[in-house]
XYZ file of C-alpha atoms in Angstrom:
678
model
C 2.419 3.454 5.028
C 3.758 2.958 7.347
C 5.267 2.247 5.023
C 5.287 1.690 1.669
C 3.182 -1.201 0.986
C 0.621 0.620 -0.670
C 3.495 2.031 -0.431
C 6.750 2.918 -1.384
C 6.145 2.912 -5.299
C 2.939 1.487 -6.162
C 0.001 0.410 -4.247
C -0.293 -3.492 -3.964
C -3.452 -3.953 -6.227
C -2.620 -1.843 -8.782
C 1.099 -3.052 -8.900
C 0.188 -6.153 -10.824
C -2.486 -4.936 -13.402
C 0.088 -3.869 -16.078
C 0.290 -1.899 -19.284
C 1.900 -2.609 -22.682
C 5.426 -3.699 -22.657
C 8.009 -0.905 -22.093
C 11.349 -1.364 -21.020
C 12.670 0.355 -17.747
C 15.313 2.658 -18.967
C 18.971 2.643 -17.459
C 19.815 5.143 -15.000
C 21.514 7.974 -16.409
C 25.109 8.971 -15.134
C 25.218 12.417 -16.500
C 23.019 15.472 -15.476
C 20.567 17.003 -17.998
C 22.180 19.941 -19.700
C 18.485 21.123 -20.384
C 15.759 18.757 -19.199
C 13.003 20.399 -20.984
C 12.603 22.834 -23.958
C 12.008 25.691 -21.371
C 15.470 24.836 -19.630
C 13.865 24.941 -16.167
C 16.219 25.410 -13.466
C 16.842 22.709 -10.884
C 15.900 25.364 -8.137
C 12.700 25.981 -9.768
C 11.548 22.472 -10.504
C 13.955 19.799 -9.869
C 11.473 17.073 -10.890
C 11.016 18.623 -14.297
C 14.688 19.690 -14.473
C 15.701 15.945 -14.330
C 12.598 14.261 -15.844
C 11.401 17.098 -18.374
C 11.961 15.279 -21.699
C 10.785 11.844 -20.392
C 7.457 13.766 -19.156
C 7.140 15.560 -22.703
C 7.743 12.142 -24.624
C 6.271 9.505 -22.688
C 2.465 8.441 -23.226
C 0.482 6.720 -20.427
C -0.605 3.418 -21.801
C -4.317 3.121 -22.433
C -4.903 0.398 -19.512
C -3.012 2.426 -16.897
C -4.126 5.365 -14.482
C -0.195 6.277 -14.731
C 3.075 5.266 -15.674
C 6.498 5.741 -14.430
C 9.776 3.945 -14.032
C 8.116 1.646 -11.301
C 5.231 0.629 -13.599
C 8.009 -0.108 -16.615
C 9.540 -2.395 -14.110
C 6.515 -4.104 -13.212
C 5.857 -4.879 -16.753
C 9.093 -6.444 -17.159
C 8.551 -8.412 -13.963
C 5.270 -9.674 -14.862
C 6.656 -10.890 -18.452
C 9.073 -12.778 -16.815
C 6.337 -14.287 -14.320
C 4.143 -15.071 -17.489
C 7.009 -17.018 -18.928
C 7.457 -19.204 -15.769
C 3.837 -19.795 -15.601
C 3.710 -21.075 -19.243
C 6.559 -23.119 -18.394
C 4.854 -24.701 -15.452
C 1.795 -25.265 -17.464
C 3.925 -27.362 -20.063
C 5.776 -29.221 -17.599
C 4.923 -28.822 -13.729
C 7.702 -29.690 -11.523
C 5.464 -30.496 -8.383
C 1.932 -30.026 -7.017
C 2.521 -26.310 -6.149
C 3.612 -25.657 -9.738
C 0.496 -27.235 -11.034
C -1.753 -25.293 -8.790
C -0.232 -22.019 -10.054
C -0.662 -23.153 -13.642
C -4.190 -24.357 -12.862
C -5.138 -21.288 -11.284
C -3.841 -19.013 -14.025
C -5.623 -21.415 -16.625
C -9.127 -20.955 -14.995
C -8.856 -17.037 -15.390
C -7.614 -17.200 -18.829
C -10.575 -19.618 -19.952
C -12.728 -16.637 -21.094
C -14.841 -18.947 -23.172
C -15.549 -21.297 -20.149
C -16.429 -18.354 -17.898
C -18.809 -17.157 -20.510
C -20.429 -20.452 -21.057
C -21.047 -20.989 -17.338
C -22.568 -17.619 -17.130
C -24.145 -16.638 -13.762
C -24.471 -20.141 -12.559
C -21.193 -19.988 -10.345
C -22.984 -16.895 -8.716
C -26.047 -18.605 -7.605
C -24.875 -20.340 -4.712
C -23.566 -17.122 -3.264
C -26.993 -15.309 -4.152
C -29.068 -17.939 -2.951
C -27.527 -17.974 0.484
C -28.018 -14.515 0.833
C -31.809 -14.677 -0.311
C -32.289 -17.186 2.296
C -31.271 -14.949 5.117
C -34.521 -14.882 7.177
C -33.779 -12.701 10.230
C -31.144 -10.490 11.796
C -29.250 -13.260 13.442
C -28.895 -14.936 10.256
C -27.716 -11.719 8.945
C -25.119 -11.511 11.588
C -23.714 -14.866 10.701
C -23.587 -13.984 7.056
C -21.773 -10.735 7.631
C -19.339 -12.754 9.944
C -18.804 -15.318 7.108
C -17.610 -12.443 4.911
C -14.794 -11.081 7.321
C -11.362 -11.799 5.527
C -7.690 -10.723 6.578
C -7.993 -8.017 3.822
C -6.709 -5.161 5.779
C -3.256 -3.638 6.886
C -3.285 -0.508 8.720
C 0.250 -0.192 9.728
C 2.485 -2.039 7.145
C 0.434 -1.240 4.075
C -1.766 1.561 5.433
C -4.531 -0.408 3.597
C -7.735 0.422 5.097
C -10.245 -0.616 2.388
C -12.533 -3.673 2.261
C -15.948 -3.924 0.769
C -16.799 -6.316 3.620
C -18.597 -4.706 6.833
C -15.325 -5.121 8.740
C -11.684 -5.896 7.719
C -9.396 -8.186 9.885
C -5.559 -7.734 10.563
C -3.887 -10.163 12.476
C -0.709 -8.727 14.114
C 1.025 -8.659 17.604
C -0.714 -6.342 20.088
C 0.427 -2.847 20.014
C 1.448 -3.401 23.554
C 2.027 -7.051 23.710
C 4.913 -8.298 21.837
C 4.371 -12.024 22.807
C 1.179 -12.639 21.186
C -0.599 -12.115 18.034
C -4.149 -10.296 18.214
C -6.829 -9.894 16.075
C -7.709 -6.051 14.841
C -11.113 -5.059 13.616
C -11.210 -2.025 11.066
C -14.096 -0.132 9.215
C -15.383 -1.167 6.138
C -18.416 -1.792 4.160
C -17.902 0.907 1.126
C -17.493 0.450 -2.209
C -16.130 3.820 -3.035
C -12.405 4.311 -1.622
C -13.117 6.635 1.305
C -15.783 8.404 3.439
C -14.956 11.592 1.463
C -16.556 10.323 -1.771
C -19.877 9.918 0.142
C -19.854 13.047 2.312
C -18.024 15.812 0.458
C -20.422 18.107 -1.238
C -18.023 19.305 -4.397
C -19.399 18.889 -7.683
C -16.903 16.347 -8.678
C -18.040 14.269 -5.451
C -21.659 14.533 -6.291
C -21.202 13.503 -9.513
C -19.263 10.367 -8.669
C -21.972 9.386 -6.062
C -24.459 9.464 -9.155
C -22.011 7.353 -11.270
C -21.589 4.902 -8.263
C -25.113 4.347 -7.770
C -25.608 3.787 -11.511
C -22.755 1.105 -11.254
C -24.634 -0.733 -8.481
C -27.820 -0.589 -10.534
C -25.840 -2.130 -13.429
C -24.251 -4.756 -11.776
C -27.604 -5.692 -10.193
C -29.221 -5.979 -13.793
C -26.319 -7.870 -15.283
C -26.161 -10.443 -12.356
C -30.182 -11.001 -12.967
C -31.251 -9.346 -9.930
C -34.840 -7.622 -10.359
C -35.447 -4.087 -9.190
C -32.227 -3.037 -9.953
C -32.694 0.569 -9.614
C -34.430 0.683 -6.165
C -32.074 -1.638 -4.897
C -29.082 0.408 -5.863
C -30.641 3.359 -4.164
C -31.100 1.534 -0.768
C -27.489 0.194 -1.198
C -26.204 3.446 -1.675
C -28.212 5.015 0.958
C -26.857 2.289 3.578
C -23.341 3.102 2.302
C -23.803 6.542 2.951
C -24.882 6.028 6.368
C -22.144 3.664 7.001
C -19.516 6.276 5.780
C -20.998 8.955 8.316
C -19.476 6.717 10.911
C -16.179 6.045 9.401
C -13.048 7.860 10.725
C -11.150 9.917 8.296
C -7.991 8.861 6.520
C -6.082 11.199 8.560
C -7.544 9.686 11.988
C -7.135 5.986 10.765
C -3.413 7.065 10.603
C -3.143 8.019 14.113
C -2.126 4.907 15.872
C -2.767 6.257 19.344
C -6.500 6.555 18.356
C -6.362 2.662 17.447
C -5.278 1.254 20.710
C -8.816 0.221 21.846
C -8.788 -3.062 23.623
C -12.132 -4.776 23.769
C -13.060 -8.295 25.110
C -15.236 -10.385 23.150
C -17.977 -9.638 25.733
C -17.270 -5.741 25.285
C -19.019 -5.836 21.766
C -22.600 -6.303 22.820
C -22.287 -3.622 25.459
C -20.163 -1.046 23.496
C -21.772 -1.701 19.921
C -25.023 -2.964 20.507
C -27.206 -3.960 17.508
C -25.389 -6.780 15.929
C -25.411 -10.458 17.161
C -21.656 -10.362 17.848
C -21.650 -14.086 19.294
C -23.069 -15.293 16.039
C -20.892 -12.785 13.968
C -17.579 -14.124 15.598
C -18.685 -17.672 15.428
C -19.075 -17.456 11.834
C -15.997 -15.476 11.370
C -13.862 -18.281 13.024
C -13.140 -15.943 15.913
C -15.675 -17.658 18.442
C -13.037 -18.632 21.019
C -11.128 -15.463 20.845
C -11.141 -13.344 24.055
C -9.359 -10.153 23.171
C -9.570 -7.811 20.282
C -8.049 -4.413 19.239
C -10.815 -2.123 17.341
C -8.913 0.132 15.210
C -11.969 2.136 14.463
C -14.480 1.946 17.315
C -16.897 4.683 16.118
C -17.234 3.140 12.861
C -17.895 -0.422 14.637
C -20.444 1.148 16.872
C -22.110 2.983 13.898
C -22.126 -0.260 11.804
C -23.737 -2.350 14.534
C -26.297 0.341 15.096
C -27.188 0.114 11.172
C -27.267 -3.816 11.440
C -30.064 -3.258 13.985
C -31.972 -0.205 12.272
C -31.707 -0.668 8.584
C -34.411 -3.183 7.046
C -33.195 -6.892 6.747
C -33.752 -6.606 2.944
C -31.790 -3.601 2.497
C -28.751 -5.555 3.897
C -29.542 -8.491 1.664
C -29.108 -6.138 -1.116
C -25.829 -4.802 0.281
C -24.453 -8.362 0.625
C -25.596 -9.260 -2.921
C -24.010 -6.416 -4.456
C -20.855 -6.681 -2.735
C -20.697 -10.293 -3.337
C -20.837 -9.811 -7.065
C -18.833 -6.435 -6.987
C -15.797 -8.337 -5.416
C -15.245 -11.162 -7.482
C -16.121 -9.389 -10.950
C -12.677 -10.427 -12.356
C -13.882 -14.016 -12.258
C -17.419 -13.529 -13.771
C -18.451 -13.127 -17.542
C -17.268 -10.309 -19.480
C -20.112 -7.886 -19.090
C -19.642 -7.998 -15.490
C -15.947 -7.510 -15.513
C -16.450 -4.651 -18.061
C -19.047 -2.884 -15.741
C -16.798 -3.051 -12.734
C -13.799 -1.853 -14.606
C -15.966 1.033 -16.096
C -16.536 2.481 -12.906
C -13.251 1.727 -10.845
C -11.193 2.143 -13.878
C -12.430 4.559 -16.157
C -14.402 6.685 -13.838
C -12.607 6.708 -10.639
C -9.042 6.642 -12.192
C -9.445 7.932 -15.523
C -8.054 4.627 -17.237
C -9.465 4.321 -20.747
C -8.910 0.360 -21.472
C -8.989 -2.620 -19.178
C -5.935 -4.641 -19.254
C -5.196 -7.674 -21.282
C -6.751 -10.651 -19.849
C -3.435 -12.376 -19.114
C -2.391 -9.430 -17.031
C -5.621 -9.770 -14.969
C -5.136 -13.692 -14.684
C -1.582 -13.065 -13.471
C -2.739 -10.637 -10.797
C -5.169 -13.006 -9.593
C -2.574 -15.559 -9.219
C -0.200 -13.219 -7.506
C -3.116 -12.037 -5.211
C -4.076 -15.919 -4.164
C -0.513 -17.545 -4.135
C 2.035 -14.689 -3.774
C 4.746 -16.648 -2.300
C 4.360 -19.873 -4.555
C 4.974 -17.638 -7.624
C 7.617 -15.728 -5.609
C 9.820 -18.590 -4.812
C 9.953 -19.561 -8.579
C 10.884 -16.003 -9.458
C 13.655 -15.617 -7.055
C 15.060 -19.087 -7.957
C 15.398 -17.794 -11.718
C 15.858 -13.942 -11.116
C 17.466 -13.010 -8.045
C 21.405 -13.650 -8.066
C 23.279 -14.198 -4.764
C 25.646 -11.433 -5.652
C 22.818 -8.921 -5.957
C 21.627 -9.894 -2.291
C 25.204 -9.586 -0.995
C 25.757 -6.163 -2.504
C 22.451 -4.945 -1.089
C 23.137 -6.064 2.431
C 26.396 -4.205 2.056
C 24.549 -1.037 1.208
C 21.942 -1.667 4.044
C 24.806 -2.073 6.626
C 26.572 1.314 5.305
C 23.044 3.261 5.488
C 22.261 1.947 8.901
C 25.732 3.004 10.172
C 24.702 6.381 8.714
C 21.864 6.501 10.887
C 23.715 5.574 14.048
C 26.099 8.237 13.174
C 23.270 10.867 12.518
C 21.622 9.830 15.892
C 25.081 10.551 17.901
C 25.267 13.958 16.188
C 21.564 15.181 17.123
C 22.053 17.899 19.737
C 18.649 18.207 20.646
C 18.153 14.399 21.599
C 18.763 13.237 25.111
C 21.102 10.444 25.853
C 18.271 8.166 27.062
C 16.105 8.637 23.716
C 19.432 8.065 21.920
C 20.070 4.840 23.680
C 16.612 3.332 22.538
C 16.835 4.750 18.869
C 20.414 2.818 18.675
C 18.618 -0.185 20.067
C 16.109 0.039 17.374
C 18.695 -0.009 14.779
C 20.747 -2.785 16.220
C 17.681 -4.881 16.606
C 16.212 -4.465 13.098
C 15.458 -7.099 10.984
C 16.404 -6.568 7.261
C 14.858 -9.056 4.574
C 16.656 -8.693 1.250
C 15.063 -10.367 -1.659
C 12.644 -13.083 -0.101
C 11.313 -14.353 3.203
C 13.292 -17.108 5.215
C 10.033 -19.198 5.115
C 7.589 -19.686 2.229
C 3.858 -19.884 3.091
C 2.251 -23.368 2.068
C -0.775 -23.741 -0.201
C -1.311 -27.466 0.388
C -4.612 -26.713 1.900
C -5.854 -24.526 -1.283
C -7.937 -26.580 -3.780
C -7.500 -25.380 -7.373
C -9.470 -26.444 -10.313
C -8.461 -25.177 -13.843
C -12.239 -24.443 -14.895
C -13.389 -22.835 -11.868
C -12.150 -19.229 -11.621
C -14.722 -17.973 -9.025
C -14.235 -21.219 -7.040
C -10.536 -20.586 -6.941
C -10.756 -17.094 -6.014
C -13.257 -17.560 -3.224
C -11.038 -20.458 -1.716
C -7.647 -18.729 -1.999
C -9.300 -15.761 0.136
C -10.648 -18.277 2.783
C -7.330 -20.153 2.818
C -5.376 -16.904 3.337
C -7.621 -15.809 6.288
C -7.430 -19.249 7.807
C -3.630 -18.906 7.630
C -3.863 -15.504 9.483
C -6.354 -16.992 12.173
C -3.913 -19.777 12.801
C -1.310 -17.555 13.804
C -3.516 -16.321 17.051
C -2.232 -19.708 18.367
C 1.500 -19.445 17.351
C 4.228 -17.526 18.739
C 4.935 -14.080 16.959
C 7.229 -14.331 14.152
C 9.431 -11.182 13.706
C 10.915 -12.496 10.513
C 7.785 -12.842 8.828
C 7.233 -11.022 5.630
C 4.095 -9.070 4.378
C 5.190 -8.473 0.787
C 5.700 -11.196 -1.944
C 9.382 -11.347 -3.430
C 8.086 -10.617 -6.854
C 6.330 -7.137 -5.949
C 8.157 -3.949 -7.018
C 7.903 -2.242 -3.371
C 9.490 -2.052 0.088
C 7.969 -1.857 3.484
C 8.723 -1.408 7.152
C 6.648 -3.053 9.549
C 7.027 -1.008 12.902
C 5.629 -3.928 15.228
C 8.057 -6.346 14.033
C 10.712 -3.579 14.127
C 11.466 -5.088 10.567
C 11.756 -4.000 6.628
C 11.294 -5.874 3.689
C 13.033 -5.193 0.185
C 11.390 -7.602 -2.189
C 13.537 -9.071 -5.166
C 11.598 -7.171 -7.971
C 12.383 -3.852 -6.791
C 16.081 -4.556 -6.466
C 16.917 -4.189 -10.153
C 17.489 -1.619 -12.549
C 16.479 1.209 -12.689
C 16.297 1.431 -8.839
C 19.367 -0.770 -8.133
C 21.645 -1.389 -11.332
C 24.865 -3.327 -10.974
C 26.331 -1.412 -13.826
C 25.394 2.163 -12.578
C 27.611 4.306 -10.626
C 27.372 4.354 -6.608
C 25.986 7.933 -6.903
C 22.881 6.758 -8.868
C 22.389 3.508 -7.119
C 22.669 5.367 -3.473
C 20.420 8.013 -5.060
C 17.805 5.600 -5.983
C 17.827 2.236 -4.063
C 19.804 3.756 -1.200
C 17.342 6.296 -0.848
C 14.489 3.703 -0.709
C 16.651 1.590 1.767
C 17.050 4.776 4.020
C 13.309 5.727 3.466
C 12.242 2.344 5.101
C 14.767 2.439 7.673
C 13.647 5.956 8.820
C 9.945 4.759 9.037
C 11.120 3.516 12.453
C 11.571 6.886 13.368
C 8.929 8.852 11.621
C 5.667 10.310 13.347
C 4.223 6.824 13.809
C 7.274 4.526 14.025
C 8.793 6.546 16.779
C 5.848 5.518 18.851
C 7.267 1.901 18.719
C 10.224 0.626 20.785
C 12.989 -1.751 19.987
C 10.546 -4.578 20.695
C 7.901 -3.097 18.592
C 5.617 -1.954 21.476
C 3.818 1.137 21.650
C 5.413 2.925 24.104
C 6.682 6.720 24.537
C 10.330 6.157 24.731
C 11.098 10.069 24.203
C 11.773 12.745 26.904
C 9.207 15.170 26.875
C 11.794 18.047 25.272
C 12.746 15.460 22.500
C 9.013 14.728 21.688
C 8.452 18.508 21.661
C 11.110 19.183 19.166
C 10.275 16.340 16.990
C 6.715 17.391 16.872
C 7.786 20.940 15.960
C 10.026 19.812 13.123
C 7.280 17.284 11.922
C 4.813 20.211 11.903
C 7.082 22.329 9.889
C 7.475 19.570 7.074
C 3.616 18.941 7.299
C 2.982 22.569 6.605
C 5.376 22.521 3.706
C 3.696 19.931 1.988
C 0.243 21.386 2.573
C 1.353 24.372 0.726
C 1.626 22.153 -2.439
C -1.327 22.360 -4.637
C -1.155 19.967 -7.557
C -4.646 21.528 -8.666
C -6.254 24.897 -7.798
C -8.945 23.279 -5.857
C -6.732 20.495 -4.254
C -3.903 20.637 -2.207
C -1.862 17.818 -0.691
C -2.780 17.031 3.022
C 0.748 17.533 4.778
C -0.711 15.567 7.843
C -1.963 12.717 6.026
C 1.404 12.049 4.199
C 3.489 13.332 7.057
C 4.997 9.655 7.661
C 6.020 9.110 4.131
C 7.398 12.625 3.917
C 9.581 12.209 6.951
C 10.632 8.928 5.759
C 11.671 10.406 2.490
C 13.497 13.063 3.899
C 15.533 11.233 6.464
C 16.148 8.349 4.331
C 17.691 10.737 1.456
C 19.792 12.223 4.225
C 21.148 9.196 5.344
C 21.789 7.394 2.232
C 23.576 10.497 1.072
C 25.817 10.369 4.229
C 26.496 6.632 3.345
C 27.228 7.610 -0.195
C 29.725 10.315 0.683
C 31.498 7.534 3.008
C 32.194 5.479 -0.174
C 34.088 8.331 -1.861
C 38.032 8.268 -2.082
C 37.832 12.218 -1.558
C 34.719 13.300 0.344
C 35.761 16.752 -0.231
C 35.446 16.495 -4.091
C 31.515 15.959 -4.000
C 29.977 18.692 -6.387
C 29.561 16.413 -9.343
C 29.053 13.264 -7.241
C 26.271 14.986 -5.464
C 24.738 15.792 -8.721
C 24.573 12.210 -9.912
C 23.186 11.267 -6.507
C 20.120 13.591 -6.529
C 19.548 13.126 -10.306
C 19.355 9.427 -9.578
C 16.889 10.526 -6.794
C 14.472 12.424 -8.830
C 14.603 9.845 -11.648
C 13.638 6.925 -9.375
C 10.254 9.002 -9.014
C 9.448 9.484 -12.662
C 5.659 9.467 -12.886
C 3.038 10.440 -15.016
C -0.522 10.080 -13.720
C -4.424 10.936 -15.230
C -5.960 13.562 -13.366
C -8.744 11.311 -11.936
C -6.021 9.200 -10.563
C -3.994 11.960 -8.967
C -6.889 13.496 -7.353
C -8.082 10.145 -5.960
C -4.167 9.690 -4.654
C -4.148 12.945 -3.025
C -7.716 12.191 -1.105
C -6.692 8.719 -0.175
C -3.032 7.791 -0.260
C -0.510 8.363 2.622
C 2.074 9.310 0.015
C 2.420 12.387 -1.527
C 2.424 12.246 -5.304
C 5.927 11.441 -6.906
C 6.732 14.975 -8.183
C 6.309 16.529 -4.746
C 8.195 13.451 -3.052
C 11.149 14.550 -5.037
C 10.694 18.170 -3.763
C 12.115 17.042 -0.280
C 15.716 17.837 -1.789
C 14.986 21.447 -1.006
C 15.665 20.678 2.588
C 19.037 19.249 2.033
C 22.049 21.783 2.012
C 24.041 19.431 -0.222
C 21.402 19.861 -2.928
C 21.816 23.671 -2.885
C 25.528 23.543 -3.276
C 25.307 20.705 -5.852
C 23.173 22.919 -8.012
C 24.077 26.261 -7.265
C 20.329 26.827 -6.104
C 19.735 30.600 -5.321
C 17.391 32.807 -3.303
C 14.399 33.758 -5.597
C 13.987 30.380 -7.340
C 10.820 28.445 -6.348
C 12.230 25.791 -4.375
C 14.737 27.834 -2.361
C 14.464 27.792 1.522
C 16.575 29.911 3.566
C 18.806 27.577 5.895
C 16.755 28.201 8.930
C 13.517 27.345 6.936
C 14.893 24.017 5.789
C 13.298 20.971 7.827
C 15.811 18.943 9.837
C 14.643 16.094 11.735
C 16.877 13.082 11.886
């Protein structure tokens, strides 16, 4: 992610669709004598050494594609949120509380949704059917543009709409918000699903086309099979113009400044004036095109592909996108492909969990404000602020000690730390939902209106000064994030509880867990992407040539280390794709370890304390995933799977000393081969 918004622990969309209630276990304070029946050595597999008993005993709930300590904490958090909503429904305290309760009620009203059948869909489908020419098609496509992607903070590149919109400050303009245009238009997670010729991908393509046809049939649309074939072929051609996940992460390739007039010349085939007018961007003069090749390719397809094919494309994605608010047959069909087939999840989540997910996506700050008031005590915020201060100090010290870094580069690195905005728990300002109309018996209408209001709020920023304290995560999300252009980090309240942060646990465990998370987010300011932004958040090379060369060499070594990991015989981790997160893991863990050692009364007596620290780290990454979900994550996620994130300990000298790791053991690296960056 940059960060961790799909991030650190769990991706946003998956975060709120929960499983059967389980309690997050408290952090252990004693090292396991034998974590598995085979008594694996920490130097052979540290993840299994710490988590072996848990891995052998835990069962992934039927409605989940994976399970771990983060999932358990999410479950607890959502049980709390459910009780808050039920209380608001019984006695709403204000207009916003009533909207929350009504929004939730509209999705819980399964009988009402079934009784309405396909009627709520008809206005959408009729508008699409009425499109008469490519000019009207351009207006229809523009009308679907939503602020639903975030390439830097959340590393979220996915949208079913033809393009995705992100509003943020300019890459080289810290004073003004700018609209970014990203590639979109696919129903499967990435171009690889359309273009890779492995047997597994070929099978998925057939299953996806069958899903398109089934969706058409359930929506009452004739000639479903023929239409599905046309939609799939159009998406395949769109995918051919898409950038890869690795290229998408290269911010230097994203800095493409286009004027409004440039689009007709650089990307002919689409009536851009009509598109932008319909999207609410008719007066905008400047854009940044993150994926120019995809924009050019999509515009060319608007011109060349038959109008009826594009209408089929719009009809399918209109239904597919809102399936959660439609009758059970359509919702189940959507889950059958995206849950069972793509992620290997056997059962759909209970309805209350899906309804809660809908509220969280529609009114995140409204629900977060209520959650914080009830469940985030001021003393937790104060203690976390103290930990952050110590870890920031550790980063300052580590920078000073870097023999390879020039004084000028160090000066800017220190400046980034001094101006870093650290948000703990919740934002300074909450978003307003005054403009959102909510009706307790209109799930589909509520969903669509909420998306439009969110996009309108984002578009309104184009006429406002840049707010460096703006959050991109709700307080009730179990996650954390670094925002490089704001030079800011957010730690939502929901992650600041056990087992990540446990007021009753030792400092060793807390620094190994939440401390490493804090260090992770801070260090994103200095990873392969964050290091490209200066203290004002501007895309600028503030490194000397020699410093840049050293950093790239060390980064390449870490990328190679991760590319050597093969979770499956036929599928390895992409070390370049996951490099930002791997750099942040390593630097963050090292800084948190320094900060922890500084708290010890006798810094020399560290062996047992360091064991607790590293065990706390490994426990924070407990995760078990279904094979389909793990394969999808390896192909599309900017994070390495949790087991291999834990393996970064092999680059730290203190880990070897704490666990007596010896040559010949699987994770052992000779001192000269241990990656050292910050």
